Amino acid sequence: MERVLAKDAKSSVGKNIVVKGWLHKKRLLGGLTFINVRDRSGVIQIVVEDKSEVEKLRGLQIGTVLSITGNVIEETRAPGGLELHDPKIEVLVPVTHESPIEIDKPLSHKSENLDTLFENRVIGLRNLQEQKIFKIRSGMVRLIRDFLYAQDFVEIHTPKLVAGATEGGAEVFKLDYFGKEATLAQSPQLYKQIMVGVFERVFEIGPTFRAELSATTRHVSEVTMLDIEMGFIDSHDDVLNLVGDMVFHVLSKTYETFADELKSLNAPELILKDKFPRYTVAKVHELYSKDTGQDTTDEKDLIPDEEKWICDYAKSKEGCEAVYVTHFPVEAMKFYHRINPDDPTTVMWADLLFRGLEIATCPEREIDYQKLIGQMKKAGINPEEPGYKYYLQAFRHGLPAHGGCGFGVDRFVEKTIGLGNIKEAILFPRDLNRLAP
RNA sequence: GGGCUCGUAGUGUAGUGGUCUAACACGCCUCCCUGUCACGGAGGAGAUCGCCGGUUCAAAUCCGGUCGAGCCCGCCA
């Protein structure tokens, strides 16, 4: 007999079917036993009256792999309105080890309990509440892909093992590469720009590695980044509009598609406008300093509290939890950024903030070969190094005006669901202290 | 790198000098229970209170060290 999934059992009412899955919960009521079996589609209830069938499960723990043949009965008292009767139970994989962590009740996500959560991740992810986080994440990544494919982007995969040179800024992991020194890519930045010369519009969703000694709720050492790069832009606005439209689309659809899951995870209500408000860095400093009395006008970047503050401000003043902060000062720029032609003290660079956290950074690139070389030298970079010379080759052979974004998928998922720590949105997070599981 | 905070059964917590021979809930084991769905009831096992040292008549509790963890800042996405 062919296996039927829990969610499809309703089309087999009155028929004998086979379900296969994991023992999720047992409730023994004397002459009557309810067991829940979990498969990839959900959970189905089975009613067992035959004592010898119940005995097959004696001593077996949650997680035991079962195959159960039974009659599908409509029953208003059953969760989901139906259940299996007169089951024949076959134990496929017996489990005798007690589950180290709860599997049918929500797990603690308090910060002081996260270590336990991740230490028991292998089993904890089977918890239905934990699964919801990663089903939503999967759905969001799919929405991103669908949106970008519809805009004629090509998905690419760039190397993660790269030559010593990097884009600067973040600390990198160094490793031995057949006697040479290599690093783990901190972003696909240089390669995605090279690929503009091939496909105009490219994106990549993949891991990037940061060796930052940061222990906060928003940092991990292995980050899933969405990198987008688009050529033949008429202005920096083209980039901000594309990324803004994408985020609006993904958030709206996610809140629609996963309404039940988000509600049960206590996600906040989504407050969004289709065009995100924009503030310059200087304006944020000004508004923040005036409101809090803390003078930030000399800061080159936003301080973490300003990121929270401006999102709250935009939420209450503009009815939008996502904002663009534009016109970052040249002091904070990277060598490949394009300096604002109308104001050389600022860069064509905006950050996208959502619910108090930087989600994406969206700059336009410098395409003038001589200017780029100059900016590299100013940043202390040798253009002859192998990590850069091939990058520069792409410019010598023609790259159009382009820009894009580096977009933190983990942070985006975290904030969409309203989790408190980026690690909660990652299956097996990597941080200063954790390399396993 | 700097600062602050926290380590008590498998899990989450209470207990902050003596009544702790360490309590409660979930989970686990035994028994009862025919409509449970956070099932209910009775009983039971499970903790050298992170580790080492010190103070004290007396330490889970105070002090020092150490290991582990969390949060914030810096840095960074």
mmCIF file with all atom_site columns, C-alpha atoms in Angstrom, chain A residues 118-231:
data_model
loop_
_atom_site.group_PDB
_atom_site.id
_atom_site.type_symbol
_atom_site.label_atom_id
_atom_site.label_alt_id
_atom_site.label_comp_id
_atom_site.label_asym_id
_atom_site.label_entity_id
_atom_site.label_seq_id
_atom_site.pdbx_PDB_ins_code
_atom_site.Cartn_x
_atom_site.Cartn_y
_atom_site.Cartn_z
_atom_site.occupancy
_atom_site.B_iso_or_equiv
_atom_site.pdbx_formal_charge
_atom_site.auth_seq_id
_atom_site.auth_comp_id
_atom_site.auth_asym_id
_atom_site.auth_atom_id
_atom_site.pdbx_PDB_model_num
ATOM 1   C CA . PHE A 1 118 ? 21.655 25.100 20.058  1.00 0.00 ? 118 PHE A CA 1
ATOM 2   C CA . GLU A 1 119 ? 23.367 22.333 22.023  1.00 0.00 ? 119 GLU A CA 1
ATOM 3   C CA . ASN A 1 120 ? 20.225 20.213 21.439  1.00 0.00 ? 120 ASN A CA 1
ATOM 4   C CA . ARG A 1 121 ? 19.566 21.592 17.969  1.00 0.00 ? 121 ARG A CA 1
ATOM 5   C CA . VAL A 1 122 ? 19.545 18.219 16.207  1.00 0.00 ? 122 VAL A CA 1
ATOM 6   C CA . ILE A 1 123 ? 16.426 17.143 18.078  1.00 0.00 ? 123 ILE A CA 1
ATOM 7   C CA . GLY A 1 124 ? 15.073 20.592 18.947  1.00 0.00 ? 124 GLY A CA 1
ATOM 8   C CA . LEU A 1 125 ? 14.522 21.422 15.291  1.00 0.00 ? 125 LEU A CA 1
ATOM 9   C CA . ARG A 1 126 ? 11.906 18.660 15.227  1.00 0.00 ? 126 ARG A CA 1
ATOM 10  C CA . ASN A 1 127 ? 9.842  20.805 17.539  1.00 0.00 ? 127 ASN A CA 1
ATOM 11  C CA . LEU A 1 128 ? 6.879  22.067 15.530  1.00 0.00 ? 128 LEU A CA 1
ATOM 12  C CA . GLN A 1 129 ? 7.457  25.679 16.592  1.00 0.00 ? 129 GLN A CA 1
ATOM 13  C CA . GLU A 1 130 ? 11.113 25.555 15.517  1.00 0.00 ? 130 GLU A CA 1
ATOM 14  C CA . GLN A 1 131 ? 10.115 24.031 12.191  1.00 0.00 ? 131 GLN A CA 1
ATOM 15  C CA . LYS A 1 132 ? 7.854  26.981 11.511  1.00 0.00 ? 132 LYS A CA 1
ATOM 16  C CA . ILE A 1 133 ? 10.798 29.383 11.656  1.00 0.00 ? 133 ILE A CA 1
ATOM 17  C CA . PHE A 1 134 ? 12.634 27.475 8.957   1.00 0.00 ? 134 PHE A CA 1
ATOM 18  C CA . LYS A 1 135 ? 9.593  26.871 6.793   1.00 0.00 ? 135 LYS A CA 1
ATOM 19  C CA . ILE A 1 136 ? 9.043  30.620 6.801   1.00 0.00 ? 136 ILE A CA 1
ATOM 20  C CA . ARG A 1 137 ? 12.716 31.139 5.998   1.00 0.00 ? 137 ARG A CA 1
ATOM 21  C CA . SER A 1 138 ? 12.467 28.711 3.104   1.00 0.00 ? 138 SER A CA 1
ATOM 22  C CA . GLY A 1 139 ? 9.365  30.518 1.851   1.00 0.00 ? 139 GLY A CA 1
ATOM 23  C CA . MET A 1 140 ? 11.072 33.901 2.074   1.00 0.00 ? 140 MET A CA 1
ATOM 24  C CA . VAL A 1 141 ? 14.126 32.747 0.140   1.00 0.00 ? 141 VAL A CA 1
ATOM 25  C CA . ARG A 1 142 ? 11.834 31.330 -2.508  1.00 0.00 ? 142 ARG A CA 1
ATOM 26  C CA . LEU A 1 143 ? 9.956  34.633 -2.757  1.00 0.00 ? 143 LEU A CA 1
ATOM 27  C CA . ILE A 1 144 ? 13.264 36.464 -3.156  1.00 0.00 ? 144 ILE A CA 1
ATOM 28  C CA . ARG A 1 145 ? 14.319 34.112 -5.942  1.00 0.00 ? 145 ARG A CA 1
ATOM 29  C CA . ASP A 1 146 ? 10.974 34.331 -7.700  1.00 0.00 ? 146 ASP A CA 1
ATOM 30  C CA . PHE A 1 147 ? 11.034 38.125 -7.543  1.00 0.00 ? 147 PHE A CA 1
ATOM 31  C CA . LEU A 1 148 ? 14.538 38.381 -8.938  1.00 0.00 ? 148 LEU A CA 1
ATOM 32  C CA . TYR A 1 149 ? 13.986 35.800 -11.678 1.00 0.00 ? 149 TYR A CA 1
ATOM 33  C CA . ALA A 1 150 ? 10.917 37.792 -12.732 1.00 0.00 ? 150 ALA A CA 1
ATOM 34  C CA . GLN A 1 151 ? 13.189 40.859 -12.999 1.00 0.00 ? 151 GLN A CA 1
ATOM 35  C CA . ASP A 1 152 ? 15.514 38.969 -15.347 1.00 0.00 ? 152 ASP A CA 1
ATOM 36  C CA . PHE A 1 153 ? 18.290 38.273 -12.838 1.00 0.00 ? 153 PHE A CA 1
ATOM 37  C CA . VAL A 1 154 ? 20.579 35.257 -13.216 1.00 0.00 ? 154 VAL A CA 1
ATOM 38  C CA . GLU A 1 155 ? 21.487 33.286 -10.116 1.00 0.00 ? 155 GLU A CA 1
ATOM 39  C CA . ILE A 1 156 ? 25.212 32.711 -9.763  1.00 0.00 ? 156 ILE A CA 1
ATOM 40  C CA . HIS A 1 157 ? 27.584 30.885 -7.454  1.00 0.00 ? 157 HIS A CA 1
ATOM 41  C CA . THR A 1 158 ? 30.938 32.489 -6.743  1.00 0.00 ? 158 THR A CA 1
ATOM 42  C CA . PRO A 1 159 ? 33.922 30.933 -4.970  1.00 0.00 ? 159 PRO A CA 1
ATOM 43  C CA . LYS A 1 160 ? 34.116 30.983 -1.198  1.00 0.00 ? 160 LYS A CA 1
ATOM 44  C CA . LEU A 1 161 ? 37.793 30.081 -1.159  1.00 0.00 ? 161 LEU A CA 1
ATOM 45  C CA . VAL A 1 162 ? 39.526 33.228 -2.327  1.00 0.00 ? 162 VAL A CA 1
ATOM 46  C CA . ALA A 1 163 ? 43.006 34.703 -2.646  1.00 0.00 ? 163 ALA A CA 1
ATOM 47  C CA . GLY A 1 164 ? 44.321 36.758 0.255   1.00 0.00 ? 164 GLY A CA 1
ATOM 48  C CA . ALA A 1 165 ? 42.943 40.080 -0.893  1.00 0.00 ? 165 ALA A CA 1
ATOM 49  C CA . THR A 1 166 ? 39.508 41.050 0.306   1.00 0.00 ? 166 THR A CA 1
ATOM 50  C CA . GLU A 1 167 ? 37.155 43.943 -0.020  1.00 0.00 ? 167 GLU A CA 1
ATOM 51  C CA . GLY A 1 168 ? 38.329 45.346 3.300   1.00 0.00 ? 168 GLY A CA 1
ATOM 52  C CA . GLY A 1 169 ? 36.454 46.140 6.434   1.00 0.00 ? 169 GLY A CA 1
ATOM 53  C CA . ALA A 1 170 ? 35.569 42.852 8.042   1.00 0.00 ? 170 ALA A CA 1
ATOM 54  C CA . GLU A 1 171 ? 38.010 40.424 9.620   1.00 0.00 ? 171 GLU A CA 1
ATOM 55  C CA . VAL A 1 172 ? 38.500 37.285 7.544   1.00 0.00 ? 172 VAL A CA 1
ATOM 56  C CA . PHE A 1 173 ? 39.235 33.628 8.242   1.00 0.00 ? 173 PHE A CA 1
ATOM 57  C CA . LYS A 1 174 ? 42.624 32.600 6.924   1.00 0.00 ? 174 LYS A CA 1
ATOM 58  C CA . LEU A 1 175 ? 43.461 29.049 5.946   1.00 0.00 ? 175 LEU A CA 1
ATOM 59  C CA . ASP A 1 176 ? 46.152 27.009 4.295   1.00 0.00 ? 176 ASP A CA 1
ATOM 60  C CA . TYR A 1 177 ? 45.479 26.344 0.631   1.00 0.00 ? 177 TYR A CA 1
ATOM 61  C CA . PHE A 1 178 ? 48.070 23.829 -0.596  1.00 0.00 ? 178 PHE A CA 1
ATOM 62  C CA . GLY A 1 179 ? 50.819 25.889 0.968   1.00 0.00 ? 179 GLY A CA 1
ATOM 63  C CA . LYS A 1 180 ? 49.378 29.260 -0.032  1.00 0.00 ? 180 LYS A CA 1
ATOM 64  C CA . GLU A 1 181 ? 47.342 31.492 2.207   1.00 0.00 ? 181 GLU A CA 1
ATOM 65  C CA . ALA A 1 182 ? 43.666 31.697 1.294   1.00 0.00 ? 182 ALA A CA 1
ATOM 66  C CA . THR A 1 183 ? 40.708 33.301 3.004   1.00 0.00 ? 183 THR A CA 1
ATOM 67  C CA . LEU A 1 184 ? 37.052 32.425 3.283   1.00 0.00 ? 184 LEU A CA 1
ATOM 68  C CA . ALA A 1 185 ? 35.065 34.945 1.269   1.00 0.00 ? 185 ALA A CA 1
ATOM 69  C CA . GLN A 1 186 ? 33.579 37.714 3.393   1.00 0.00 ? 186 GLN A CA 1
ATOM 70  C CA . SER A 1 187 ? 31.231 38.525 0.502   1.00 0.00 ? 187 SER A CA 1
ATOM 71  C CA . PRO A 1 188 ? 30.876 37.871 -3.240  1.00 0.00 ? 188 PRO A CA 1
ATOM 72  C CA . GLN A 1 189 ? 31.427 41.592 -3.836  1.00 0.00 ? 189 GLN A CA 1
ATOM 73  C CA . LEU A 1 190 ? 34.211 41.493 -6.412  1.00 0.00 ? 190 LEU A CA 1
ATOM 74  C CA . TYR A 1 191 ? 32.875 38.487 -8.298  1.00 0.00 ? 191 TYR A CA 1
ATOM 75  C CA . LYS A 1 192 ? 29.326 39.741 -8.577  1.00 0.00 ? 192 LYS A CA 1
ATOM 76  C CA . GLN A 1 193 ? 30.609 43.006 -10.057 1.00 0.00 ? 193 GLN A CA 1
ATOM 77  C CA . ILE A 1 194 ? 32.678 41.002 -12.545 1.00 0.00 ? 194 ILE A CA 1
ATOM 78  C CA . MET A 1 195 ? 29.499 39.115 -13.452 1.00 0.00 ? 195 MET A CA 1
ATOM 79  C CA . VAL A 1 196 ? 27.687 42.345 -14.331 1.00 0.00 ? 196 VAL A CA 1
ATOM 80  C CA . GLY A 1 197 ? 29.954 42.297 -17.385 1.00 0.00 ? 197 GLY A CA 1
ATOM 81  C CA . VAL A 1 198 ? 28.400 38.966 -18.349 1.00 0.00 ? 198 VAL A CA 1
ATOM 82  C CA . PHE A 1 199 ? 24.722 38.996 -17.408 1.00 0.00 ? 199 PHE A CA 1
ATOM 83  C CA . GLU A 1 200 ? 24.019 42.646 -16.375 1.00 0.00 ? 200 GLU A CA 1
ATOM 84  C CA . ARG A 1 201 ? 21.786 41.406 -13.567 1.00 0.00 ? 201 ARG A CA 1
ATOM 85  C CA . VAL A 1 202 ? 22.980 38.736 -11.130 1.00 0.00 ? 202 VAL A CA 1
ATOM 86  C CA . PHE A 1 203 ? 22.268 37.547 -7.649  1.00 0.00 ? 203 PHE A CA 1
ATOM 87  C CA . GLU A 1 204 ? 23.624 34.975 -5.269  1.00 0.00 ? 204 GLU A CA 1
ATOM 88  C CA . ILE A 1 205 ? 22.293 33.478 -2.062  1.00 0.00 ? 205 ILE A CA 1
ATOM 89  C CA . GLY A 1 206 ? 25.082 31.816 -0.174  1.00 0.00 ? 206 GLY A CA 1
ATOM 90  C CA . PRO A 1 207 ? 27.379 31.726 2.817   1.00 0.00 ? 207 PRO A CA 1
ATOM 91  C CA . THR A 1 208 ? 29.880 34.425 3.703   1.00 0.00 ? 208 THR A CA 1
ATOM 92  C CA . PHE A 1 209 ? 32.361 34.298 6.533   1.00 0.00 ? 209 PHE A CA 1
ATOM 93  C CA . ARG A 1 210 ? 33.233 36.952 9.086   1.00 0.00 ? 210 ARG A CA 1
ATOM 94  C CA . ALA A 1 211 ? 35.919 36.481 11.709  1.00 0.00 ? 211 ALA A CA 1
ATOM 95  C CA . GLU A 1 212 ? 34.706 39.467 13.707  1.00 0.00 ? 212 GLU A CA 1
ATOM 96  C CA . LEU A 1 213 ? 35.180 39.137 17.472  1.00 0.00 ? 213 LEU A CA 1
ATOM 97  C CA . SER A 1 214 ? 31.604 40.226 17.973  1.00 0.00 ? 214 SER A CA 1
ATOM 98  C CA . ALA A 1 215 ? 29.302 38.632 20.514  1.00 0.00 ? 215 ALA A CA 1
ATOM 99  C CA . THR A 1 216 ? 25.953 40.313 20.005  1.00 0.00 ? 216 THR A CA 1
ATOM 100 C CA . THR A 1 217 ? 22.417 39.339 19.047  1.00 0.00 ? 217 THR A CA 1
ATOM 101 C CA . ARG A 1 218 ? 23.081 40.408 15.444  1.00 0.00 ? 218 ARG A CA 1
ATOM 102 C CA . HIS A 1 219 ? 26.410 38.739 14.602  1.00 0.00 ? 219 HIS A CA 1
ATOM 103 C CA . VAL A 1 220 ? 27.424 35.256 13.513  1.00 0.00 ? 220 VAL A CA 1
ATOM 104 C CA . SER A 1 221 ? 30.596 34.058 11.812  1.00 0.00 ? 221 SER A CA 1
ATOM 105 C CA . GLU A 1 222 ? 28.822 32.329 8.942   1.00 0.00 ? 222 GLU A CA 1
ATOM 106 C CA . VAL A 1 223 ? 26.210 34.559 7.341   1.00 0.00 ? 223 VAL A CA 1
ATOM 107 C CA . THR A 1 224 ? 23.780 33.728 4.567   1.00 0.00 ? 224 THR A CA 1
ATOM 108 C CA . MET A 1 225 ? 23.927 36.710 2.268   1.00 0.00 ? 225 MET A CA 1
ATOM 109 C CA . LEU A 1 226 ? 21.751 37.689 -0.632  1.00 0.00 ? 226 LEU A CA 1
ATOM 110 C CA . ASP A 1 227 ? 23.984 39.592 -3.012  1.00 0.00 ? 227 ASP A CA 1
ATOM 111 C CA . ILE A 1 228 ? 22.419 41.500 -5.881  1.00 0.00 ? 228 ILE A CA 1
ATOM 112 C CA . GLU A 1 229 ? 24.172 43.455 -8.596  1.00 0.00 ? 229 GLU A CA 1
ATOM 113 C CA . MET A 1 230 ? 22.546 45.221 -11.557 1.00 0.00 ? 230 MET A CA 1
ATOM 114 C CA . GLY A 1 231 ? 24.118 46.965 -14.520 1.00 0.00 ? 231 GLY A CA 1
#
